[in-house]
Amino acid sequence: MRVKGRVVVVGAGMAGLTAAHFLKEAGYEVVVLERESRPGGRIMSIERNGETIDVGAQFIHSNYTLTLELARKFNLESDLAEMQSADMMIRDGRIHIIPWGSVRVPAISIWSQIKMARLFIPMLARRKHLALESWPNLVDLDQLELSTYTRLKLNEECLTYMVRALMLTYSMSEPEGISLAYFLRSLYMYVTTGAHCFRSGNDALPKAMARNLDIRFGTVAKGILCDGAVRGVRTSQGDIEAAAVISAVPSPALLPLYAEWSAEQREFLEHFAYSKLPLVLYEGEIPNPIKYWGGLFDRKAGHRISFVTFPHMKYDRACQPRYLLAWPLGTLGEELIDLSEAAIMQSVTAELRRALPAEAASLGPVSVIRHVHTYPQYRFGAFENLLRFKATEGKPKGLYFAGDYTDGGLIEGAAQSGYKAAQRVMTS
């Protein structure tokens, strides 16, 4: 195969791996730079006691067309398991079980459940534009802030016990400040798709994609080399020349790589944010039979951990019932992310004992997994700002953008962004 030119891809998450895969397939020489020692980005699984536990992205939804195509391409389709476990919500000290995929939440009043139907009106009216790749058509709804809209159209109960649950699942954030457009897209996906995961760990796909690529693990990108047009990347291991560079890292990590951003580019990169998550894994004896996978805590009761998950309930026979993952998001995640592992464990354990005293009594923290860039935060107005930022691609010439934040989030958004960046390189 004739080599068409070298392209450097910065980042070996799903966006970078997808871009590199299609570029290599088209005959390009591709070098991928990854500061960590593994591929996958926020798709991360760990081995413990011979069992696999996902400690990053949890879902592969049935509308992830490109992700599922890649799974088939790398012979992983048979490794997919359907997720059907119930969830739970704590309200006023009581546990309420919510069947998987249900829009009826027993923790709230019948009146509030009826009011929730109002959210389905704009969702159904715009359903043609709620596909993952159609987010640019929702700019008008993107100007509305979710929590204000919910309080005005519904009530506080709907916000706290319905809307918040969905945003913690699909955005890793509290609902305040989030775009109504992003919420409606998430609600549509929740009610119209199924969820899966890989039995061998969700990082099975990035690992398979990485095997045939030239990935320089442990190599930090220091800056984009440019003299009017891109000519390579400065790294911790020296300069690498290239005809094009695809930045496939989260937007905050892209900002310091180039000093000559335009005012519009800098404005976007400085203000587009990601949630922060110091995820804590616990191990021990789980005293009571657990009938749910994920459990949402009540912020009205002062609980600061957002939710917990029990890995053994993710799908049938996922692992032994010995593990719990505590997810401190929002303000607590921001407060803890830079602290020592011991300090994070101490703080999260204290919160866990308040919320689930029986379960927490026999569990001990064993590790902290820091996700500094957990999930892009689509705050109201973000879609319009993102479209303006994407329109600046090619300044400087030869620099291309990819990453979940550029295509609406989620694993599928990352994969689609990588594929599209590769196509733009090929046609430039």
Short mmCIF file of C-alpha atoms in Angstrom, two decimals:
data_model
loop_
_atom_site.label_atom_id
_atom_site.label_comp_id
_atom_site.label_asym_id
_atom_site.label_seq_id
_atom_site.Cartn_x
_atom_site.Cartn_y
_atom_site.Cartn_z
CA MET A 1 0.00 0.00 0.00
CA ARG A 2 1.37 3.43 -0.94
CA VAL A 3 1.87 5.70 2.08
CA LYS A 4 0.07 8.99 1.46
CA GLY A 5 1.71 11.12 4.17
CA ARG A 6 2.10 11.24 7.89
CA VAL A 7 -0.71 12.30 10.18
CA VAL A 8 -0.21 12.71 13.91
CA VAL A 9 -3.24 12.00 16.09
CA VAL A 10 -3.05 13.41 19.61
CA GLY A 11 -4.97 11.17 22.01
CA ALA A 12 -5.80 7.44 21.93
CA GLY A 13 -9.36 7.70 23.18
CA MET A 14 -12.23 6.55 20.99
CA ALA A 15 -12.03 9.64 18.77
CA GLY A 16 -8.29 9.32 18.14
CA LEU A 17 -8.40 5.56 17.60
CA THR A 18 -11.26 5.85 15.11
CA ALA A 19 -9.50 8.61 13.16
CA ALA A 20 -6.25 6.63 13.11
CA HIS A 21 -8.01 3.43 12.08
CA PHE A 22 -9.68 4.93 9.01
CA LEU A 23 -6.61 6.93 8.00
CA LYS A 24 -4.39 3.86 8.17
CA GLU A 25 -6.98 1.88 6.24
CA ALA A 26 -6.82 4.58 3.53
CA GLY A 27 -3.05 4.29 3.26
CA TYR A 28 -1.78 7.11 5.48
CA GLU A 29 1.14 6.80 7.86
CA VAL A 30 -0.38 7.50 11.27
CA VAL A 31 1.34 8.14 14.60
CA VAL A 32 -0.86 8.32 17.71
CA LEU A 33 0.40 10.11 20.81
CA GLU A 34 -1.00 9.02 24.18
CA ARG A 35 0.21 10.33 27.51
CA GLU A 36 -1.24 7.38 29.45
CA SER A 37 -0.05 3.76 29.28
CA ARG A 38 -3.32 2.45 27.82
CA PRO A 39 -5.80 3.29 25.05
CA GLY A 40 -9.43 4.23 25.55
CA GLY A 41 -9.51 7.58 27.34
CA ARG A 42 -12.53 7.58 29.62
CA ILE A 43 -13.39 4.05 28.45
CA MET A 44 -11.55 2.18 31.17
CA SER A 45 -11.81 -1.30 32.70
CA ILE A 46 -9.71 -2.87 35.44
CA GLU A 47 -9.01 -6.44 36.51
CA ARG A 48 -9.51 -7.35 40.15
CA ASN A 49 -9.42 -10.88 41.54
CA GLY A 50 -9.66 -12.20 38.01
CA GLU A 51 -12.82 -10.19 37.28
CA THR A 52 -13.36 -7.22 34.96
CA ILE A 53 -14.94 -4.03 36.25
CA ASP A 54 -15.76 -1.01 34.08
CA VAL A 55 -14.53 2.13 35.82
CA GLY A 56 -15.24 4.60 33.04
CA ALA A 57 -17.90 4.75 30.32
CA GLN A 58 -20.62 2.21 31.12
CA PHE A 59 -22.98 1.97 28.14
CA ILE A 60 -22.98 0.97 24.49
CA HIS A 61 -26.42 2.11 23.32
CA SER A 62 -28.24 0.42 20.47
CA ASN A 63 -28.14 3.65 18.41
CA TYR A 64 -24.32 3.75 18.42
CA THR A 65 -24.14 2.86 14.74
CA LEU A 66 -20.43 3.45 14.13
CA THR A 67 -19.36 2.00 17.49
CA LEU A 68 -21.32 -1.18 16.80
CA GLU A 69 -19.94 -1.31 13.26
CA LEU A 70 -16.42 -1.20 14.71
CA ALA A 71 -17.34 -3.90 17.22
CA ARG A 72 -18.36 -6.15 14.34
CA LYS A 73 -15.25 -5.23 12.39
CA PHE A 74 -13.04 -6.31 15.30
CA ASN A 75 -15.07 -9.47 16.01
CA LEU A 76 -16.47 -8.23 19.32
CA GLU A 77 -20.19 -8.35 18.57
CA SER A 78 -20.62 -11.67 20.41
CA ASP A 79 -18.99 -10.11 23.49
CA LEU A 80 -21.88 -7.64 23.93
CA ALA A 81 -24.25 -8.21 26.86
CA GLU A 82 -27.61 -6.53 27.25
CA MET A 83 -28.12 -4.42 30.39
CA GLN A 84 -31.56 -4.83 31.95
CA SER A 85 -31.04 -4.42 35.70
CA ALA A 86 -33.30 -2.10 37.66
CA ASP A 87 -32.13 1.15 39.24
CA MET A 88 -33.08 2.67 42.53
CA MET A 89 -33.62 6.10 44.03
CA ILE A 90 -33.46 7.15 47.67
CA ARG A 91 -36.05 9.67 48.82
CA ASP A 92 -36.85 10.52 52.44
CA GLY A 93 -34.69 7.59 53.54
CA ARG A 94 -36.67 5.06 51.49
CA ILE A 95 -35.39 3.01 48.56
CA HIS A 96 -37.58 3.05 45.45
CA ILE A 97 -36.87 0.52 42.69
CA ILE A 98 -37.18 1.73 39.08
CA PRO A 99 -37.45 -0.92 36.33
CA TRP A 100 -34.89 -0.57 33.54
CA GLY A 101 -36.09 1.89 30.87
CA SER A 102 -39.18 2.94 32.82
CA VAL A 103 -40.43 6.52 32.65
CA ARG A 104 -42.56 5.94 35.75
CA VAL A 105 -40.70 6.76 38.95
CA PRO A 106 -42.45 5.58 42.14
CA ALA A 107 -40.47 8.08 44.22
CA ILE A 108 -42.56 11.00 42.90
CA SER A 109 -46.25 11.83 43.06
CA ILE A 110 -48.75 10.84 40.39
CA TRP A 111 -49.30 14.55 39.70
CA SER A 112 -45.61 15.08 38.98
CA GLN A 113 -45.52 12.00 36.78
CA ILE A 114 -48.40 13.46 34.76
CA LYS A 115 -46.57 16.77 34.54
CA MET A 116 -43.50 14.98 33.17
CA ALA A 117 -45.55 14.24 30.06
CA ARG A 118 -45.10 17.90 29.13
CA LEU A 119 -41.45 17.18 28.36
CA PHE A 120 -42.50 14.62 25.79
CA ILE A 121 -44.33 17.26 23.73
CA PRO A 122 -41.20 19.15 22.55
CA MET A 123 -39.32 15.85 22.37
CA LEU A 124 -41.86 14.27 20.02
CA ALA A 125 -42.23 17.48 18.01
CA ARG A 126 -38.48 17.51 17.33
CA ARG A 127 -37.85 13.77 17.22
CA LYS A 128 -36.38 13.94 13.69
CA HIS A 129 -33.61 16.12 15.10
CA LEU A 130 -32.92 14.07 18.24
CA ALA A 131 -30.68 11.49 16.59
CA LEU A 132 -27.12 11.66 17.91
CA GLU A 133 -25.73 13.31 14.78
CA SER A 134 -28.59 15.85 14.43
CA TRP A 135 -27.75 18.07 17.40
CA PRO A 136 -26.91 21.12 15.20
CA ASN A 137 -30.65 21.34 14.40
CA LEU A 138 -31.49 22.02 18.06
CA VAL A 139 -29.76 25.39 18.47
CA ASP A 140 -33.05 27.14 19.35
CA LEU A 141 -33.75 24.76 22.27
CA ASP A 142 -30.08 25.02 23.26
CA GLN A 143 -30.73 28.60 24.40
CA LEU A 144 -32.99 27.35 27.22
CA GLU A 145 -31.52 26.35 30.60
CA LEU A 146 -32.84 23.00 31.82
CA SER A 147 -33.48 23.58 35.52
CA THR A 148 -35.26 26.92 34.96
CA TYR A 149 -37.39 25.41 32.21
CA THR A 150 -38.30 22.43 34.40
CA ARG A 151 -39.27 24.59 37.37
CA LEU A 152 -41.43 26.82 35.17
CA LYS A 153 -43.11 24.08 33.12
CA LEU A 154 -43.17 21.25 35.67
CA ASN A 155 -42.11 21.52 39.32
CA GLU A 156 -39.22 21.08 41.75
CA GLU A 157 -40.09 17.42 42.37
CA CYS A 158 -39.73 16.59 38.67
CA LEU A 159 -36.39 18.37 38.56
CA THR A 160 -34.95 16.64 41.62
CA TYR A 161 -36.17 13.10 41.09
CA MET A 162 -36.63 12.73 37.33
CA VAL A 163 -34.62 15.25 35.33
CA ARG A 164 -31.61 15.07 37.66
CA ALA A 165 -31.45 11.28 37.39
CA LEU A 166 -31.25 11.41 33.61
CA MET A 167 -28.59 14.14 33.56
CA LEU A 168 -26.37 12.30 36.03
CA THR A 169 -26.59 9.27 33.75
CA TYR A 170 -26.12 10.97 30.37
CA SER A 171 -24.07 14.06 31.29
CA MET A 172 -22.32 13.16 34.53
CA SER A 173 -23.56 16.45 35.96
CA GLU A 174 -26.27 18.09 37.98
CA PRO A 175 -29.07 19.59 35.81
CA GLU A 176 -28.39 23.23 36.70
CA GLY A 177 -26.92 25.09 33.73
CA ILE A 178 -27.44 22.26 31.23
CA SER A 179 -29.02 22.86 27.81
CA LEU A 180 -32.66 21.83 27.36
CA ALA A 181 -31.71 20.57 23.89
CA TYR A 182 -29.16 18.18 25.35
CA PHE A 183 -31.65 16.91 27.92
CA LEU A 184 -34.36 16.23 25.32
CA ARG A 185 -31.87 14.32 23.18
CA SER A 186 -30.91 12.26 26.25
CA LEU A 187 -34.56 11.62 27.15
CA TYR A 188 -35.28 10.48 23.59
CA MET A 189 -32.33 8.08 23.69
CA TYR A 190 -33.42 6.73 27.09
CA VAL A 191 -36.92 5.83 25.91
CA THR A 192 -36.04 4.57 22.41
CA THR A 193 -32.80 2.59 22.76
CA GLY A 194 -31.38 -0.37 24.64
CA ALA A 195 -28.06 -0.46 26.48
CA HIS A 196 -25.22 -2.97 26.24
CA CYS A 197 -21.69 -3.44 27.48
CA PHE A 198 -18.79 -5.73 26.61
CA ARG A 199 -18.46 -8.77 28.87
CA SER A 200 -14.68 -8.56 28.69
CA GLY A 201 -14.83 -4.87 29.65
CA ASN A 202 -15.83 -1.82 27.65
CA ASP A 203 -12.17 -1.17 26.89
CA ALA A 204 -12.15 -4.33 24.73
CA LEU A 205 -12.95 -2.23 21.67
CA PRO A 206 -10.24 0.44 22.11
CA LYS A 207 -7.71 -2.30 22.93
CA ALA A 208 -8.60 -4.18 19.75
CA MET A 209 -8.40 -1.01 17.65
CA ALA A 210 -5.03 -0.09 19.18
CA ARG A 211 -3.28 -3.36 18.34
CA ASN A 212 -2.51 -2.51 14.73
CA LEU A 213 -1.71 1.16 15.25
CA ASP A 214 1.56 2.97 15.93
CA ILE A 215 0.73 4.37 19.36
CA ARG A 216 3.44 6.10 21.38
CA PHE A 217 2.25 5.45 24.94
CA GLY A 218 3.69 7.64 27.67
CA THR A 219 4.32 10.43 25.16
CA VAL A 220 3.01 13.87 26.06
CA ALA A 221 2.11 16.35 23.32
CA LYS A 222 3.73 19.67 24.27
CA GLY A 223 2.66 21.83 21.34
CA ILE A 224 1.62 22.00 17.71
CA LEU A 225 4.49 22.98 15.39
CA CYS A 226 3.39 25.56 12.87
CA ASP A 227 4.88 28.05 10.43
CA GLY A 228 1.66 29.24 8.84
CA ALA A 229 0.60 25.64 8.35
CA VAL A 230 0.95 22.65 10.66
CA ARG A 231 4.27 20.84 10.33
CA GLY A 232 4.13 18.47 13.30
CA VAL A 233 3.95 18.11 17.08
CA ARG A 234 6.48 18.80 19.80
CA THR A 235 6.41 15.94 22.32
CA SER A 236 8.10 14.85 25.51
CA GLN A 237 10.15 12.49 23.32
CA GLY A 238 11.12 15.04 20.67
CA ASP A 239 9.53 16.63 17.59
CA ILE A 240 7.48 14.57 15.11
CA GLU A 241 6.94 16.03 11.66
CA ALA A 242 3.56 15.62 9.98
CA ALA A 243 1.48 17.00 7.13
CA ALA A 244 -1.62 17.12 9.35
CA VAL A 245 -2.52 16.87 13.03
CA ILE A 246 -5.80 15.67 14.51
CA SER A 247 -6.36 16.83 18.07
CA ALA A 248 -8.48 14.13 19.69
CA VAL A 249 -8.13 15.26 23.30
CA PRO A 250 -10.70 17.04 25.50
CA SER A 251 -10.98 20.76 24.78
CA PRO A 252 -9.21 21.86 28.01
CA ALA A 253 -6.18 19.75 27.00
CA LEU A 254 -6.17 21.27 23.49
CA LEU A 255 -5.93 24.89 24.69
CA PRO A 256 -2.24 24.87 25.78
CA LEU A 257 -1.03 23.09 22.62
CA TYR A 258 -1.07 26.21 20.42
CA ALA A 259 -0.28 29.81 21.29
CA GLU A 260 -1.88 31.54 18.30
CA TRP A 261 -5.54 30.66 18.71
CA SER A 262 -7.97 33.22 17.31
CA ALA A 263 -10.05 35.14 19.86
CA GLU A 264 -13.10 33.01 19.01
CA GLN A 265 -11.19 29.74 19.36
CA ARG A 266 -9.64 30.80 22.66
CA GLU A 267 -13.01 31.92 24.03
CA PHE A 268 -14.50 28.49 23.35
CA LEU A 269 -11.54 26.48 24.65
CA GLU A 270 -11.30 28.51 27.85
CA HIS A 271 -14.97 28.14 28.74
CA PHE A 272 -16.14 24.74 27.51
CA ALA A 273 -15.99 22.52 30.60
CA TYR A 274 -15.90 18.84 31.55
CA SER A 275 -17.21 17.23 34.73
CA LYS A 276 -14.60 15.88 37.14
CA LEU A 277 -14.91 12.49 38.81
CA PRO A 278 -12.73 10.85 41.47
CA LEU A 279 -14.44 7.45 41.21
CA VAL A 280 -13.93 5.21 44.26
CA LEU A 281 -14.00 1.40 44.08
CA TYR A 282 -15.04 -0.51 47.21
CA GLU A 283 -14.69 -4.19 47.95
CA GLY A 284 -16.03 -6.49 50.67
CA GLU A 285 -19.14 -8.39 51.65
CA ILE A 286 -22.43 -6.96 50.43
CA PRO A 287 -24.80 -7.88 53.30
CA ASN A 288 -28.20 -7.80 51.63
CA PRO A 289 -29.36 -9.08 48.25
CA ILE A 290 -29.06 -6.10 45.90
CA LYS A 291 -31.84 -5.88 43.32
CA TYR A 292 -30.55 -2.92 41.32
CA TRP A 293 -27.45 -1.84 39.38
CA GLY A 294 -27.41 1.91 39.98
CA GLY A 295 -28.66 3.87 42.95
CA LEU A 296 -29.33 7.63 42.99
CA PHE A 297 -28.90 9.54 46.25
CA ASP A 298 -31.20 12.31 47.45
CA ARG A 299 -29.51 15.72 47.36
CA LYS A 300 -32.51 17.15 49.26
CA ALA A 301 -31.39 15.01 52.21
CA GLY A 302 -27.90 16.47 51.99
CA HIS A 303 -26.24 13.49 50.31
CA ARG A 304 -23.23 14.65 48.28
CA ILE A 305 -22.36 11.43 46.42
CA SER A 306 -24.39 11.50 43.22
CA PHE A 307 -24.95 7.76 42.86
CA VAL A 308 -23.47 4.28 43.31
CA THR A 309 -23.34 1.24 41.04
CA PHE A 310 -22.98 -2.44 41.86
CA PRO A 311 -20.89 -4.06 39.08
CA HIS A 312 -22.30 -7.55 39.65
CA MET A 313 -25.77 -6.30 38.68
CA LYS A 314 -24.69 -4.79 35.36
CA TYR A 315 -25.72 -7.92 33.47
CA ASP A 316 -26.26 -11.59 34.28
CA ARG A 317 -23.20 -13.07 36.05
CA ALA A 318 -21.07 -9.97 35.45
CA CYS A 319 -18.86 -10.63 38.49
CA GLN A 320 -19.03 -11.69 42.14
CA PRO A 321 -21.20 -9.50 44.43
CA ARG A 322 -18.21 -7.93 46.17
CA TYR A 323 -17.86 -4.49 44.62
CA LEU A 324 -19.41 -1.02 44.74
CA LEU A 325 -18.50 2.08 42.77
CA ALA A 326 -19.19 5.50 44.33
CA TRP A 327 -19.61 8.40 41.88
CA PRO A 328 -19.03 11.85 43.44
CA LEU A 329 -19.91 14.36 40.73
CA GLY A 330 -20.77 18.05 40.72
CA THR A 331 -19.34 20.20 43.50
CA LEU A 332 -17.99 17.25 45.47
CA GLY A 333 -16.09 15.92 42.46
CA GLU A 334 -14.57 19.36 41.86
CA GLU A 335 -13.52 19.59 45.52
CA LEU A 336 -11.91 16.15 45.64
CA ILE A 337 -10.29 15.62 42.23
CA ASP A 338 -6.85 17.02 43.15
CA LEU A 339 -6.68 15.67 46.71
CA SER A 340 -4.62 12.66 47.78
CA GLU A 341 -6.12 9.21 47.31
CA ALA A 342 -6.40 8.79 51.09
CA ALA A 343 -8.29 12.09 51.45
CA ILE A 344 -10.69 11.19 48.62
CA MET A 345 -11.38 7.77 50.16
CA GLN A 346 -11.98 9.27 53.58
CA SER A 347 -14.43 11.90 52.31
CA VAL A 348 -16.38 9.59 50.00
CA THR A 349 -16.55 6.81 52.61
CA ALA A 350 -18.02 9.21 55.17
CA GLU A 351 -20.69 10.24 52.66
CA LEU A 352 -21.39 6.64 51.68
CA ARG A 353 -21.91 5.59 55.31
CA ARG A 354 -24.53 8.30 55.69
CA ALA A 355 -26.44 7.21 52.59
CA LEU A 356 -26.12 3.39 52.68
CA PRO A 357 -25.00 2.49 56.22
CA ALA A 358 -25.71 -1.26 55.97
CA GLU A 359 -23.84 -1.74 52.69
CA ALA A 360 -20.97 0.59 53.57
CA ALA A 361 -20.28 -1.06 56.93
CA SER A 362 -18.76 -4.16 55.32
CA LEU A 363 -17.06 -2.47 52.35
CA GLY A 364 -13.66 -0.83 52.22
CA PRO A 365 -12.20 1.52 49.58
CA VAL A 366 -9.47 -0.10 47.47
CA SER A 367 -8.71 2.41 44.72
CA VAL A 368 -9.49 5.83 43.25
CA ILE A 369 -9.84 6.29 39.51
CA ARG A 370 -9.44 9.97 38.62
CA HIS A 371 -11.33 11.16 35.57
CA VAL A 372 -10.25 14.78 35.16
CA HIS A 373 -12.24 15.08 31.92
CA THR A 374 -15.19 12.81 32.56
CA TYR A 375 -17.85 14.15 30.25
CA PRO A 376 -18.40 17.33 28.19
CA GLN A 377 -20.82 19.74 29.82
CA TYR A 378 -23.37 20.94 27.29
CA ARG A 379 -24.48 24.06 29.10
CA PHE A 380 -27.16 26.19 27.51
CA GLY A 381 -25.71 27.96 24.49
CA ALA A 382 -23.00 25.31 24.04
CA PHE A 383 -24.31 23.96 20.73
CA GLU A 384 -24.15 27.37 19.05
CA ASN A 385 -20.69 28.07 20.50
CA LEU A 386 -19.48 24.66 19.36
CA LEU A 387 -20.71 25.23 15.80
CA ARG A 388 -18.79 28.51 15.67
CA PHE A 389 -15.66 26.81 17.01
CA LYS A 390 -15.88 23.96 14.49
CA ALA A 391 -16.20 26.51 11.68
CA THR A 392 -12.68 27.73 12.56
CA GLU A 393 -11.10 24.36 11.78
CA GLY A 394 -8.20 24.79 9.37
CA LYS A 395 -6.79 27.76 11.28
CA PRO A 396 -3.94 26.90 11.31
CA LYS A 397 -4.04 24.92 8.09
CA GLY A 398 -3.61 21.20 8.68
CA LEU A 399 -5.10 21.12 12.23
CA TYR A 400 -8.30 19.12 12.67
CA PHE A 401 -10.57 18.73 15.70
CA ALA A 402 -12.04 15.48 17.05
CA GLY A 403 -13.34 14.34 20.43
CA ASP A 404 -16.65 13.59 22.09
CA TYR A 405 -17.24 17.29 22.75
CA THR A 406 -17.26 18.07 18.98
CA ASP A 407 -20.13 15.70 18.16
CA GLY A 408 -22.60 15.72 21.00
CA GLY A 409 -20.81 13.56 23.59
CA LEU A 410 -20.96 9.84 24.38
CA ILE A 411 -18.77 7.06 22.97
CA GLU A 412 -20.61 7.30 19.66
CA GLY A 413 -20.00 11.04 19.42
CA ALA A 414 -16.29 10.41 19.95
CA ALA A 415 -16.19 7.70 17.27
CA GLN A 416 -18.16 9.80 14.79
CA SER A 417 -15.90 12.79 15.37
CA GLY A 418 -12.81 10.70 14.68
CA TYR A 419 -14.30 9.28 11.50
CA LYS A 420 -15.30 12.75 10.25
CA ALA A 421 -11.86 14.20 11.06
CA ALA A 422 -10.23 11.39 9.08
CA GLN A 423 -12.53 12.12 6.12
CA ARG A 424 -11.62 15.81 6.20
CA VAL A 425 -7.92 14.94 6.15
CA MET A 426 -8.47 12.66 3.17
CA THR A 427 -10.35 15.30 1.18
CA SER A 428 -8.14 18.29 2.03
#
